[in-house]
mmCIF file of C-alpha atoms in Angstrom:
data_model
loop_
_atom_site.group_PDB
_atom_site.id
_atom_site.type_symbol
_atom_site.label_atom_id
_atom_site.label_comp_id
_atom_site.label_asym_id
_atom_site.label_seq_id
_atom_site.Cartn_x
_atom_site.Cartn_y
_atom_site.Cartn_z
ATOM 1 C CA MET N 1 -30.861 21.658 7.919
ATOM 2 C CA ILE N 2 -31.478 22.872 4.351
ATOM 3 C CA PRO N 3 -35.214 22.644 3.537
ATOM 4 C CA GLY N 4 -35.929 19.841 1.097
ATOM 5 C CA LEU N 5 -32.450 18.313 1.390
ATOM 6 C CA GLY N 6 -33.767 14.838 2.263
ATOM 7 C CA THR N 7 -36.102 14.823 -0.736
ATOM 8 C CA VAL N 8 -33.329 15.940 -3.086
ATOM 9 C CA ILE N 9 -30.974 13.245 -1.759
ATOM 10 C CA ASP N 10 -33.586 10.534 -2.307
ATOM 11 C CA ARG N 11 -34.284 11.683 -5.856
ATOM 12 C CA VAL N 12 -30.685 12.098 -7.012
ATOM 13 C CA SER N 13 -29.708 8.782 -5.394
ATOM 14 C CA GLY N 14 -32.491 7.015 -7.263
ATOM 15 C CA LEU N 15 -31.651 8.789 -10.524
ATOM 16 C CA PHE N 16 -27.844 8.593 -10.600
ATOM 17 C CA GLY N 17 -26.993 5.979 -7.951
ATOM 18 C CA LYS N 18 -24.970 5.863 -4.754
ATOM 19 C CA GLY N 19 -21.691 6.643 -6.511
ATOM 20 C CA TYR N 20 -22.917 10.040 -7.704
ATOM 21 C CA LEU N 21 -24.435 10.833 -4.314
ATOM 22 C CA LEU N 22 -21.227 10.108 -2.380
ATOM 23 C CA ALA N 23 -18.596 11.220 -4.896
ATOM 24 C CA GLY N 24 -20.442 14.088 -6.580
ATOM 25 C CA PHE N 25 -23.396 15.572 -4.710
ATOM 26 C CA PHE N 26 -22.018 15.523 -1.157
ATOM 27 C CA PRO N 27 -18.507 16.866 -1.987
ATOM 28 C CA VAL N 28 -19.991 19.787 -3.942
ATOM 29 C CA LEU N 29 -22.536 20.421 -1.184
ATOM 30 C CA LEU N 30 -19.658 20.477 1.312
ATOM 31 C CA ILE N 31 -17.715 22.933 -0.869
ATOM 32 C CA GLY N 32 -20.802 25.131 -1.143
ATOM 33 C CA LEU N 33 -21.550 25.190 2.579
ATOM 34 C CA LEU N 34 -17.923 25.856 3.525
ATOM 35 C CA SER N 35 -17.761 28.616 0.911
ATOM 36 C CA LEU N 36 -20.878 30.240 2.369
ATOM 37 C CA LEU N 37 -19.316 30.049 5.838
ATOM 38 C CA ALA N 38 -16.063 31.611 4.649
ATOM 39 C CA GLY N 39 -17.858 34.218 2.553
ATOM 40 C CA TYR N 40 -20.048 35.217 5.498
ATOM 41 C CA ASP N 41 -16.912 35.951 7.520
ATOM 42 C CA ALA N 42 -14.829 37.595 4.783
ATOM 43 C CA SER N 43 -17.378 39.541 2.731
ATOM 44 C CA GLU N 44 -19.870 42.112 3.990
ATOM 45 C CA ARG N 45 -21.974 41.627 0.872
ATOM 46 C CA VAL N 46 -22.285 37.878 1.421
ATOM 47 C CA GLN N 47 -23.076 38.563 5.065
ATOM 48 C CA ARG N 48 -25.887 40.985 4.135
ATOM 49 C CA ASP N 49 -27.323 38.604 1.521
ATOM 50 C CA LEU N 50 -27.362 35.652 3.937
ATOM 51 C CA ASP N 51 -28.919 37.721 6.710
ATOM 52 C CA ARG N 52 -31.584 38.922 4.253
ATOM 53 C CA PHE N 53 -32.236 35.308 3.167
ATOM 54 C CA LEU N 54 -32.600 34.093 6.757
ATOM 55 C CA ALA N 55 -35.093 36.889 7.405
ATOM 56 C CA LEU N 56 -37.406 35.691 4.601
ATOM 57 C CA GLU N 57 -40.542 33.697 5.271
ATOM 58 C CA ALA N 58 -40.335 29.890 5.192
ATOM 59 C CA GLY N 59 -41.783 29.518 1.683
ATOM 60 C CA LYS N 60 -39.243 31.845 0.088
ATOM 61 C CA GLN N 61 -36.427 30.189 2.034
ATOM 62 C CA ALA N 62 -37.534 26.819 0.703
ATOM 63 C CA LEU N 63 -37.547 28.216 -2.863
ATOM 64 C CA GLY N 64 -34.061 29.668 -2.440
ATOM 65 C CA SER N 65 -32.768 26.440 -0.919
ATOM 66 C CA ALA N 66 -34.245 24.479 -3.829
ATOM 67 C CA ALA N 67 -32.409 26.731 -6.271
ATOM 68 C CA PHE N 68 -29.171 26.243 -4.319
ATOM 69 C CA LEU N 69 -29.624 22.471 -4.266
ATOM 70 C CA GLY N 70 -30.416 22.501 -7.991
ATOM 71 C CA VAL N 71 -27.069 24.132 -8.656
ATOM 72 C CA VAL N 72 -25.384 21.566 -6.368
ATOM 73 C CA VAL N 73 -27.035 18.719 -8.303
ATOM 74 C CA VAL N 74 -25.761 20.030 -11.660
ATOM 75 C CA VAL N 75 -22.267 20.940 -10.445
ATOM 76 C CA GLY N 76 -22.102 17.665 -8.511
ATOM 77 C CA PHE N 77 -22.793 15.737 -11.699
ATOM 78 C CA VAL N 78 -19.925 17.539 -13.437
ATOM 79 C CA PHE N 79 -17.710 16.960 -10.403
ATOM 80 C CA TRP N 80 -18.606 13.261 -10.381
ATOM 81 C CA SER N 81 -17.917 12.986 -14.122
ATOM 82 C CA LEU N 82 -14.437 14.420 -13.566
ATOM 83 C CA ASN N 83 -13.492 11.779 -10.973
ATOM 84 C CA SER N 84 -11.280 9.866 -13.402
ATOM 85 C CA TRP N 85 -9.486 13.117 -14.254
ATOM 86 C CA PHE N 86 -9.070 13.877 -10.547
ATOM 87 C CA ARG N 87 -7.553 10.434 -10.059
ATOM 88 C CA ALA N 88 -5.156 11.022 -12.957
ATOM 89 C CA LEU N 89 -4.207 14.332 -11.315
ATOM 90 C CA LEU N 90 -3.466 12.648 -7.977
ATOM 91 C CA GLN N 91 -1.446 10.019 -9.828
ATOM 92 C CA GLY N 92 0.575 12.825 -11.454
ATOM 93 C CA ASN N 93 -0.200 11.676 -14.984
ATOM 94 C CA ILE N 94 -1.349 15.102 -16.202
ATOM 95 C CA LEU N 95 1.253 17.257 -14.502
ATOM 96 C CA PRO N 96 3.739 19.331 -16.538
ATOM 97 C CA GLU N 97 6.549 17.095 -17.745
ATOM 98 C CA ARG N 98 9.287 18.837 -15.769
ATOM 99 C CA MET N 99 7.338 18.608 -12.512
ATOM 100 C CA ARG N 100 6.394 15.028 -13.302
ATOM 101 C CA GLN N 101 10.026 14.010 -13.851
ATOM 102 C CA TRP N 102 11.061 15.733 -10.625
ATOM 103 C CA LEU N 103 8.430 13.772 -8.708
ATOM 104 C CA VAL N 104 9.469 10.526 -10.422
ATOM 105 C CA GLU N 105 13.069 11.092 -9.317
ATOM 106 C CA ASP N 106 11.853 11.709 -5.760
ATOM 107 C CA GLN N 107 9.923 8.428 -5.821
ATOM 108 C CA LYS N 108 12.974 6.613 -7.188
ATOM 109 C CA GLN N 109 15.064 7.985 -4.320
ATOM 110 C CA ARG N 110 12.479 6.653 -1.865
ATOM 111 C CA LEU N 111 12.617 3.304 -3.637
ATOM 112 C CA ASP N 112 16.420 3.317 -3.521
ATOM 113 C CA LYS N 113 16.377 3.974 0.237
ATOM 114 C CA MET N 114 13.819 1.183 0.706
ATOM 115 C CA GLN N 115 15.958 -1.155 -1.407
ATOM 116 C CA GLN N 116 19.040 -0.364 0.683
ATOM 117 C CA GLU N 117 17.142 -1.265 3.859
ATOM 118 C CA LEU N 118 16.013 -4.482 2.202
ATOM 119 C CA ASP N 119 19.602 -5.290 1.183
ATOM 120 C CA VAL N 120 20.757 -4.827 4.795
ATOM 121 C CA CYS N 121 18.035 -7.213 5.995
ATOM 122 C CA GLU N 122 18.912 -9.796 3.352
ATOM 123 C CA ASP N 123 22.620 -9.552 4.235
ATOM 124 C CA GLN N 124 21.847 -10.178 7.896
ATOM 125 C CA VAL N 125 19.659 -13.180 7.077
ATOM 126 C CA HIS N 126 22.500 -14.522 4.899
ATOM 127 C CA GLU N 127 24.950 -14.090 7.784
ATOM 128 C CA TYR N 128 22.596 -15.932 10.123
ATOM 129 C CA ARG N 129 22.309 -18.816 7.673
ATOM 130 C CA LEU N 130 26.099 -19.085 7.470
ATOM 131 C CA LEU N 131 26.810 -18.745 11.193
ATOM 132 C CA HIS N 132 23.757 -20.476 12.648
ATOM 133 C CA GLY N 133 23.697 -23.327 10.174
ATOM 134 C CA ARG N 134 19.939 -23.437 9.434
ATOM 135 C CA ASP N 135 19.215 -23.463 5.661
ATOM 136 C CA ARG N 136 22.956 -23.263 5.114
ATOM 137 C CA PRO N 137 24.181 -24.472 1.704
ATOM 138 C CA PRO N 138 26.415 -27.553 1.838
ATOM 139 C CA ASP N 139 29.926 -26.209 1.277
ATOM 140 C CA VAL N 140 33.025 -27.582 2.949
ATOM 141 C CA GLY N 141 34.768 -24.242 2.482
ATOM 142 C CA LEU N 142 32.449 -22.386 4.849
ATOM 143 C CA PRO N 143 33.493 -21.583 8.436
ATOM 144 C CA PRO N 144 32.089 -23.777 11.227
ATOM 145 C CA THR N 145 28.690 -22.791 12.584
ATOM 146 C CA TRP N 146 28.025 -21.502 16.082
ATOM 147 C CA LEU N 147 26.535 -24.803 17.166
ATOM 148 C CA ALA N 148 29.446 -26.796 15.697
ATOM 149 C CA ARG N 149 31.948 -24.557 17.488
ATOM 150 C CA LEU N 150 30.197 -24.934 20.834
ATOM 151 C CA LEU N 151 29.949 -28.702 20.414
ATOM 152 C CA ALA N 152 33.672 -28.883 19.592
ATOM 153 C CA ALA N 153 34.479 -26.691 22.610
ATOM 154 C CA ARG N 154 32.396 -28.909 24.850
ATOM 155 C CA LYS N 155 34.204 -32.010 23.588
ATOM 156 C CA ALA N 156 37.535 -30.296 24.208
ATOM 157 C CA GLY N 157 36.449 -29.468 27.761
ATOM 158 C CA ALA N 158 35.361 -33.065 28.355
ATOM 159 C CA ALA N 159 38.780 -34.273 27.124
ATOM 160 C CA THR N 160 40.479 -32.378 29.960
ATOM 161 C CA GLY N 161 38.837 -34.697 32.505
ATOM 162 C CA ILE N 162 38.379 -31.777 34.911
ATOM 163 C CA GLU N 163 34.929 -31.681 36.506
ATOM 164 C CA SER N 164 33.478 -28.180 36.269
ATOM 165 C CA THR N 165 32.417 -26.648 39.583
ATOM 166 C CA VAL N 166 32.734 -22.995 38.522
ATOM 167 C CA ARG N 167 29.668 -20.943 37.679
ATOM 168 C CA PRO N 168 29.642 -18.933 34.419
ATOM 169 C CA SER N 169 31.563 -15.672 34.633
ATOM 170 C CA PRO N 170 29.671 -12.390 35.269
ATOM 171 C CA LYS N 171 30.760 -11.131 31.830
ATOM 172 C CA ILE N 172 29.110 -13.960 29.920
ATOM 173 C CA GLN N 173 26.005 -13.709 32.088
ATOM 174 C CA GLY N 174 25.836 -9.990 31.219
ATOM 175 C CA GLU N 175 26.133 -10.822 27.495
ATOM 176 C CA PHE N 176 23.275 -13.308 27.805
ATOM 177 C CA ARG N 177 21.094 -10.719 29.565
ATOM 178 C CA LYS N 178 21.609 -8.236 26.702
ATOM 179 C CA VAL N 179 20.611 -10.779 24.057
ATOM 180 C CA ARG N 180 17.656 -12.006 26.144
ATOM 181 C CA ARG N 181 16.434 -8.410 26.444
ATOM 182 C CA LEU N 182 16.586 -7.868 22.662
ATOM 183 C CA VAL N 183 14.775 -11.141 21.966
ATOM 184 C CA ALA N 184 12.102 -10.424 24.590
ATOM 185 C CA ARG N 185 11.430 -6.994 23.047
ATOM 186 C CA LEU N 186 11.236 -8.509 19.554
ATOM 187 C CA GLU N 187 14.076 -6.253 18.481
ATOM 188 C CA PRO N 188 16.604 -7.279 15.817
ATOM 189 C CA VAL N 189 19.670 -9.015 17.252
ATOM 190 C CA PRO N 190 22.904 -8.217 15.370
ATOM 191 C CA THR N 191 24.924 -11.257 14.380
ATOM 192 C CA GLU N 192 27.913 -9.581 16.079
ATOM 193 C CA ALA N 193 26.151 -9.846 19.458
ATOM 194 C CA LEU N 194 25.591 -13.590 19.030
ATOM 195 C CA GLU N 195 29.112 -14.031 17.640
ATOM 196 C CA ASN N 196 30.582 -12.413 20.776
ATOM 197 C CA LEU N 197 28.299 -14.493 22.967
ATOM 198 C CA CYS N 198 29.305 -17.671 21.154
ATOM 199 C CA SER N 199 33.018 -16.856 21.502
ATOM 200 C CA ARG N 200 32.722 -16.238 25.257
ATOM 201 C CA LEU N 201 30.647 -19.385 25.772
ATOM 202 C CA GLU N 202 33.173 -21.306 23.695
ATOM 203 C CA GLU N 203 35.974 -20.191 26.019
ATOM 204 C CA GLU N 204 34.005 -21.243 29.090
ATOM 205 C CA LEU N 205 33.165 -24.688 27.666
ATOM 206 C CA ARG N 206 36.795 -25.451 26.796
ATOM 207 C CA LYS N 207 38.027 -25.045 30.370
ATOM 208 C CA SER N 208 36.491 -28.149 31.895
ATOM 209 C CA LYS N 209 33.982 -30.977 31.545
ATOM 210 C CA VAL N 210 30.390 -29.700 31.561
ATOM 211 C CA THR N 211 27.825 -31.972 33.151
ATOM 212 C CA GLY N 212 24.190 -32.094 32.179
ATOM 213 C CA GLY N 213 21.966 -29.723 34.104
ATOM 214 C CA SER N 214 24.845 -27.477 35.171
ATOM 215 C CA ALA N 215 24.730 -23.696 34.693
ATOM 216 C CA LEU N 216 27.012 -23.834 31.623
ATOM 217 C CA ASP N 217 24.978 -26.641 30.142
ATOM 218 C CA GLN N 218 21.836 -24.534 30.525
ATOM 219 C CA LEU N 219 23.552 -21.589 28.811
ATOM 220 C CA HIS N 220 24.605 -23.889 25.974
ATOM 221 C CA VAL N 221 20.993 -24.978 25.477
ATOM 222 C CA GLU N 222 19.714 -21.409 25.830
ATOM 223 C CA PHE N 223 22.169 -20.116 23.227
ATOM 224 C CA ARG N 224 20.628 -22.341 20.592
ATOM 225 C CA ASP N 225 17.137 -21.121 21.525
ATOM 226 C CA LEU N 226 18.229 -17.475 21.400
ATOM 227 C CA ALA N 227 19.944 -18.000 18.055
ATOM 228 C CA ASP N 228 16.799 -19.632 16.627
ATOM 229 C CA LYS N 229 14.613 -16.743 17.777
ATOM 230 C CA ALA N 230 17.064 -14.090 16.581
ATOM 231 C CA MET N 231 17.282 -15.678 13.141
ATOM 232 C CA ALA N 232 13.492 -15.965 12.926
ATOM 233 C CA ARG N 233 13.226 -12.269 13.819
ATOM 234 C CA ALA N 234 15.770 -11.335 11.147
ATOM 235 C CA GLN N 235 13.865 -13.381 8.554
ATOM 236 C CA ASN N 236 10.600 -11.764 9.637
ATOM 237 C CA LEU N 237 12.055 -8.265 9.246
ATOM 238 C CA CYS N 238 13.398 -9.206 5.828
ATOM 239 C CA ASP N 239 10.007 -10.536 4.731
ATOM 240 C CA ARG N 240 8.298 -7.394 5.979
ATOM 241 C CA ALA N 241 10.779 -5.158 4.160
ATOM 242 C CA LEU N 242 10.244 -7.148 0.964
ATOM 243 C CA THR N 243 6.457 -6.929 1.312
ATOM 244 C CA HIS N 244 6.755 -3.198 2.032
ATOM 245 C CA ARG N 245 8.748 -2.725 -1.166
ATOM 246 C CA ARG N 246 6.479 -4.899 -3.311
ATOM 247 C CA SER N 247 3.293 -3.239 -2.037
ATOM 248 C CA ARG N 248 4.452 0.283 -2.884
ATOM 249 C CA PHE N 249 6.540 0.149 -6.047
ATOM 250 C CA PRO N 250 6.443 -1.815 -9.304
ATOM 251 C CA VAL N 251 9.217 -4.273 -9.986
ATOM 252 C CA ASP N 252 10.413 -2.435 -13.095
ATOM 253 C CA LEU N 253 12.341 0.732 -12.182
ATOM 254 C CA GLU N 254 11.230 2.393 -15.417
ATOM 255 C CA ALA N 255 7.580 1.946 -14.419
ATOM 256 C CA VAL N 256 7.972 4.044 -11.229
ATOM 257 C CA GLY N 257 5.452 6.893 -11.275
ATOM 258 C CA PRO N 258 5.473 10.401 -9.783
ATOM 259 C CA THR N 259 3.172 9.660 -6.810
ATOM 260 C CA ARG N 260 2.222 6.812 -4.472
ATOM 261 C CA MET N 261 -1.125 6.459 -6.231
ATOM 262 C CA ALA N 262 0.596 6.080 -9.601
ATOM 263 C CA ASN N 263 2.862 3.360 -8.252
ATOM 264 C CA VAL N 264 -0.003 1.456 -6.608
ATOM 265 C CA ALA N 265 -1.974 1.599 -9.863
ATOM 266 C CA GLU N 266 1.030 0.283 -11.779
ATOM 267 C CA LEU N 267 1.515 -2.547 -9.263
ATOM 268 C CA HIS N 268 -1.761 -4.265 -10.105
ATOM 269 C CA ARG N 269 -1.355 -3.711 -13.813
ATOM 270 C CA ASN N 270 2.087 -5.333 -13.606
ATOM 271 C CA ARG N 271 0.660 -8.294 -11.719
ATOM 272 C CA ALA N 272 -1.714 -9.209 -14.562
ATOM 273 C CA LEU N 273 1.015 -8.548 -17.145
ATOM 274 C CA ASN N 274 3.574 -10.704 -15.349
ATOM 275 C CA CYS N 275 1.203 -13.591 -14.651
ATOM 276 C CA TYR N 276 -0.838 -13.732 -17.845
ATOM 277 C CA SER N 277 0.549 -11.054 -20.229
ATOM 278 C CA LEU N 278 -2.917 -9.476 -19.866
ATOM 279 C CA ASP N 279 -3.059 -5.679 -19.940
ATOM 280 C CA THR N 280 -5.929 -4.589 -17.699
ATOM 281 C CA GLU N 281 -5.943 -1.114 -19.254
ATOM 282 C CA VAL N 282 -6.869 -2.706 -22.590
ATOM 283 C CA PHE N 283 -9.321 -5.359 -21.391
ATOM 284 C CA TRP N 284 -10.812 -3.882 -18.216
ATOM 285 C CA LEU N 285 -14.198 -2.985 -19.738
ATOM 286 C CA HIS N 286 -14.470 -6.514 -21.125
ATOM 287 C CA LEU N 287 -13.539 -8.045 -17.763
ATOM 288 C CA GLN N 288 -15.851 -5.679 -15.904
ATOM 289 C CA ARG N 289 -18.764 -6.916 -17.986
ATOM 290 C CA MET N 290 -18.005 -10.497 -16.939
ATOM 291 C CA ALA N 291 -17.324 -9.626 -13.297
ATOM 292 C CA THR N 292 -20.472 -7.557 -12.769
ATOM 293 C CA ALA N 293 -22.582 -10.378 -14.215
ATOM 294 C CA ASP N 294 -21.659 -12.411 -11.120
ATOM 295 C CA GLU N 295 -24.129 -11.453 -8.384
ATOM 296 C CA HIS N 296 -21.650 -12.343 -5.646
ATOM 297 C CA PHE N 297 -18.658 -10.466 -7.077
ATOM 298 C CA ARG N 298 -20.469 -7.345 -8.332
ATOM 299 C CA PRO N 299 -21.053 -5.846 -4.831
ATOM 300 C CA ILE N 300 -17.382 -6.310 -3.990
ATOM 301 C CA LEU N 301 -16.258 -4.512 -7.135
ATOM 302 C CA ASP N 302 -18.865 -1.745 -6.813
ATOM 303 C CA ASP N 303 -17.993 -1.122 -3.165
ATOM 304 C CA ALA N 304 -14.260 -0.912 -3.925
ATOM 305 C CA LYS N 305 -14.913 1.506 -6.802
ATOM 306 C CA THR N 306 -17.223 3.691 -4.704
ATOM 307 C CA ARG N 307 -14.717 3.880 -1.848
ATOM 308 C CA LEU N 308 -12.002 4.970 -4.266
ATOM 309 C CA ASP N 309 -14.198 7.580 -5.968
ATOM 310 C CA VAL N 310 -15.350 9.051 -2.652
ATOM 311 C CA SER N 311 -11.828 9.358 -1.221
ATOM 312 C CA VAL N 312 -10.562 10.983 -4.437
ATOM 313 C CA ALA N 313 -13.536 13.383 -4.529
ATOM 314 C CA MET N 314 -13.089 14.388 -0.886
ATOM 315 C CA THR N 315 -9.365 14.960 -1.403
ATOM 316 C CA ILE N 316 -10.073 17.370 -4.247
ATOM 317 C CA ALA N 317 -12.974 19.027 -2.371
ATOM 318 C CA PHE N 318 -10.887 19.732 0.746
ATOM 319 C CA ALA N 319 -7.859 20.864 -1.262
ATOM 320 C CA VAL N 320 -9.794 23.191 -3.589
ATOM 321 C CA THR N 321 -11.740 24.795 -0.737
ATOM 322 C CA ALA N 322 -8.549 25.402 1.235
ATOM 323 C CA LEU N 323 -6.675 26.819 -1.782
ATOM 324 C CA VAL N 324 -9.491 29.229 -2.640
ATOM 325 C CA TRP N 325 -10.482 30.494 0.793
ATOM 326 C CA ALA N 326 -7.378 30.248 3.011
ATOM 327 C CA PRO N 327 -5.624 33.232 1.311
ATOM 328 C CA VAL N 328 -8.853 35.262 1.406
ATOM 329 C CA LEU N 329 -9.419 34.573 5.091
ATOM 330 C CA ALA N 330 -5.772 35.334 5.858
ATOM 331 C CA LEU N 331 -6.395 38.881 4.620
ATOM 332 C CA ARG N 332 -9.998 39.531 5.635
ATOM 333 C CA SER N 333 -11.100 37.065 8.314
ATOM 334 C CA GLY N 334 -12.143 38.356 11.698
ATOM 335 C CA SER N 335 -12.196 34.876 13.263
ATOM 336 C CA LEU N 336 -8.966 33.044 14.091
ATOM 337 C CA PRO N 337 -10.658 29.623 14.588
ATOM 338 C CA LEU N 338 -12.325 29.930 11.173
ATOM 339 C CA PHE N 339 -9.044 30.875 9.522
ATOM 340 C CA LEU N 340 -7.303 27.922 11.182
ATOM 341 C CA LEU N 341 -10.084 25.633 9.948
ATOM 342 C CA PHE N 342 -9.414 26.622 6.336
ATOM 343 C CA ALA N 343 -5.636 27.099 6.574
ATOM 344 C CA VAL N 344 -4.798 24.050 8.693
ATOM 345 C CA GLY N 345 -7.827 21.818 9.144
ATOM 346 C CA LEU N 346 -8.848 21.474 5.497
ATOM 347 C CA PRO N 347 -5.286 20.825 4.193
ATOM 348 C CA ALA N 348 -4.871 18.198 6.913
ATOM 349 C CA ALA N 349 -8.200 16.659 5.896
ATOM 350 C CA ALA N 350 -7.050 16.665 2.251
ATOM 351 C CA VAL N 351 -3.859 14.825 3.198
ATOM 352 C CA ILE N 352 -5.801 12.248 5.207
ATOM 353 C CA ALA N 353 -8.284 11.782 2.374
ATOM 354 C CA GLY N 354 -5.376 11.429 -0.070
ATOM 355 C CA GLN N 355 -3.796 8.712 2.064
ATOM 356 C CA THR N 356 -7.185 7.009 2.237
ATOM 357 C CA ALA N 357 -7.395 7.219 -1.555
ATOM 358 C CA VAL N 358 -4.091 5.338 -1.827
ATOM 359 C CA VAL N 359 -5.421 2.591 0.462
ATOM 360 C CA ASN N 360 -8.705 2.417 -1.456
ATOM 361 C CA LEU N 361 -6.862 2.300 -4.765
ATOM 362 C CA ARG N 362 -4.926 -0.677 -3.436
ATOM 363 C CA LEU N 363 -8.199 -2.355 -2.442
ATOM 364 C CA PHE N 364 -9.729 -1.585 -5.829
ATOM 365 C CA GLY N 365 -6.598 -2.961 -7.495
ATOM 366 C CA GLU N 366 -6.975 -6.168 -5.502
ATOM 367 C CA ALA N 367 -10.589 -6.401 -6.685
ATOM 368 C CA VAL N 368 -9.412 -5.924 -10.272
ATOM 369 C CA THR N 369 -6.745 -8.587 -9.759
ATOM 370 C CA ALA N 370 -9.393 -10.970 -8.429
ATOM 371 C CA ALA N 371 -11.565 -10.199 -11.452
ATOM 372 C CA VAL N 372 -8.667 -11.052 -13.752
ATOM 373 C CA ASP N 373 -7.989 -14.329 -11.929
ATOM 374 C CA LEU N 374 -11.630 -15.392 -11.805
ATOM 375 C CA PHE N 375 -13.176 -14.137 -15.051
ATOM 376 C CA ARG N 376 -10.476 -14.034 -17.734
ATOM 377 C CA PHE N 377 -11.576 -17.423 -19.096
ATOM 378 C CA ASP N 378 -15.188 -16.205 -19.145
ATOM 379 C CA LEU N 379 -13.948 -13.304 -21.253
ATOM 380 C CA LEU N 380 -12.244 -15.675 -23.669
ATOM 381 C CA LYS N 381 -15.458 -17.699 -23.929
ATOM 382 C CA GLY N 382 -17.381 -14.496 -24.553
ATOM 383 C CA MET N 383 -14.972 -13.683 -27.382
ATOM 384 C CA HIS N 384 -15.555 -17.211 -28.784
ATOM 385 C CA LEU N 385 -11.936 -18.201 -28.196
ATOM 386 C CA LYS N 386 -10.684 -21.576 -27.057
ATOM 387 C CA ILE N 387 -9.537 -21.882 -23.449
ATOM 388 C CA PRO N 388 -5.724 -22.283 -23.517
ATOM 389 C CA ALA N 389 -4.288 -25.629 -22.462
ATOM 390 C CA ASP N 390 -1.479 -24.216 -20.272
ATOM 391 C CA SER N 391 -0.010 -20.973 -18.990
ATOM 392 C CA GLU N 392 2.443 -20.505 -21.869
ATOM 393 C CA VAL N 393 -0.315 -20.825 -24.464
ATOM 394 C CA GLU N 394 -2.435 -18.396 -22.422
ATOM 395 C CA ARG N 395 0.321 -15.792 -22.234
ATOM 396 C CA ASP N 396 0.860 -16.033 -25.975
ATOM 397 C CA LEU N 397 -2.886 -15.638 -26.591
ATOM 398 C CA TRP N 398 -3.221 -12.503 -24.465
ATOM 399 C CA GLU N 399 -0.140 -11.000 -26.111
ATOM 400 C CA ARG N 400 -1.685 -11.554 -29.549
ATOM 401 C CA LEU N 401 -5.019 -10.121 -28.393
ATOM 402 C CA THR N 402 -3.278 -7.045 -26.983
ATOM 403 C CA ARG N 403 -1.359 -6.420 -30.200
ATOM 404 C CA ARG N 404 -4.542 -6.933 -32.183
ATOM 405 C CA SER N 405 -6.524 -4.492 -30.051
ATOM 406 C CA GLN N 406 -3.784 -1.886 -30.447
ATOM 407 C CA LEU N 407 -3.654 -2.440 -34.229
ATOM 408 C CA LEU N 408 -0.039 -3.535 -33.983
ATOM 409 C CA GLY N 409 -0.442 -6.670 -36.051
ATOM 410 C CA LYS N 410 -2.869 -9.037 -37.731
ATOM 411 C CA ASN N 411 -2.812 -12.231 -35.723
ATOM 412 C CA LYS N 412 -4.881 -15.207 -36.737
ATOM 413 C CA LEU N 413 -7.320 -16.356 -34.040
ATOM 414 C CA GLU N 414 -9.171 -19.653 -33.982
ATOM 415 C CA TYR N 415 -12.764 -19.245 -32.847
ATOM 416 C CA THR N 416 -14.892 -21.889 -31.220
ATOM 417 C CA THR N 417 -18.673 -22.239 -31.011
ATOM 418 C CA SER N 418 -18.721 -24.689 -28.102
#
């Protein structure tokens, strides 16, 4: 335990707030402590200096620790102030243009693969709607549905007048077992499997009259249940694929960014633009003023922002420490576990923290979206503008305000004092 650490934490937390403590002071303190650990192993000079410090009396150790913590406080403040720049770095917005374009193309390839999977799901759902009959468009030119075919086959079997005493064939029972297994495991059932099953059941039903409660009658009833469940599963997979695509990439292909963080950030900006023509990058400070005035919403927004800042700060802290010390320890370390900590453990921690930053950015974006939905009219009132009568008037108003704020035109605004 560093002498005086608790006192320093209390003072800096009271002076700068929880955000600085978690996203500035602690990451820099972590970098400092890990650097001392690595330096002690890799440098004889650092080892001698630390041993000499530990041999000092308690008062001098406390003075040295205070000096160390003072440096951490100052550097932590700078580190905390750079959090927005760190976020822009993780979003790829400040990378060299050639590297940025290469990463954008990689993200577009991921999007294209995701879109292909979505297209396959949508095609299967479309096939189910045509063959099963549920949600099928009324069109006399379409082929008969599975249920219509089985009903026609059953009528044809009844017309023969032959009472059925034969149990279903082993082949059709085997086909039913395969489909039952897929449905029970919640796995996707190809339409081809149900088409083959329907064809075999159709052949069996045409041979003779099927009485209620017989084995074939039970298979007829079960087929409909299996088809319903298989179609529901296909629709569920399609919905999940669509949600997966919408939660990771913006709708506009040209808005795709170089990293996952960039695409998540663009998602929530697009949401406000598409719904209200409101650009959150232009009006966020205005909206933040209205949102933080609400005592119930302010903690939600502050917590989301703090989580994002901390995850970004820890990503940079782990990555920088690993980049600086892993090569040094590879050449001069006498401890394999310590080298593995810096060469493997810290990069892994940086990746985990980066993934957490993406999740926290999504949560912060949802908080921003909620702020837009809940407080945009409060912002208009604060700007002494009339509340629009409908969504079209609102979209036009935000477009004019955006152009005005960007000095792209002089638009007349009607103010209200009520």
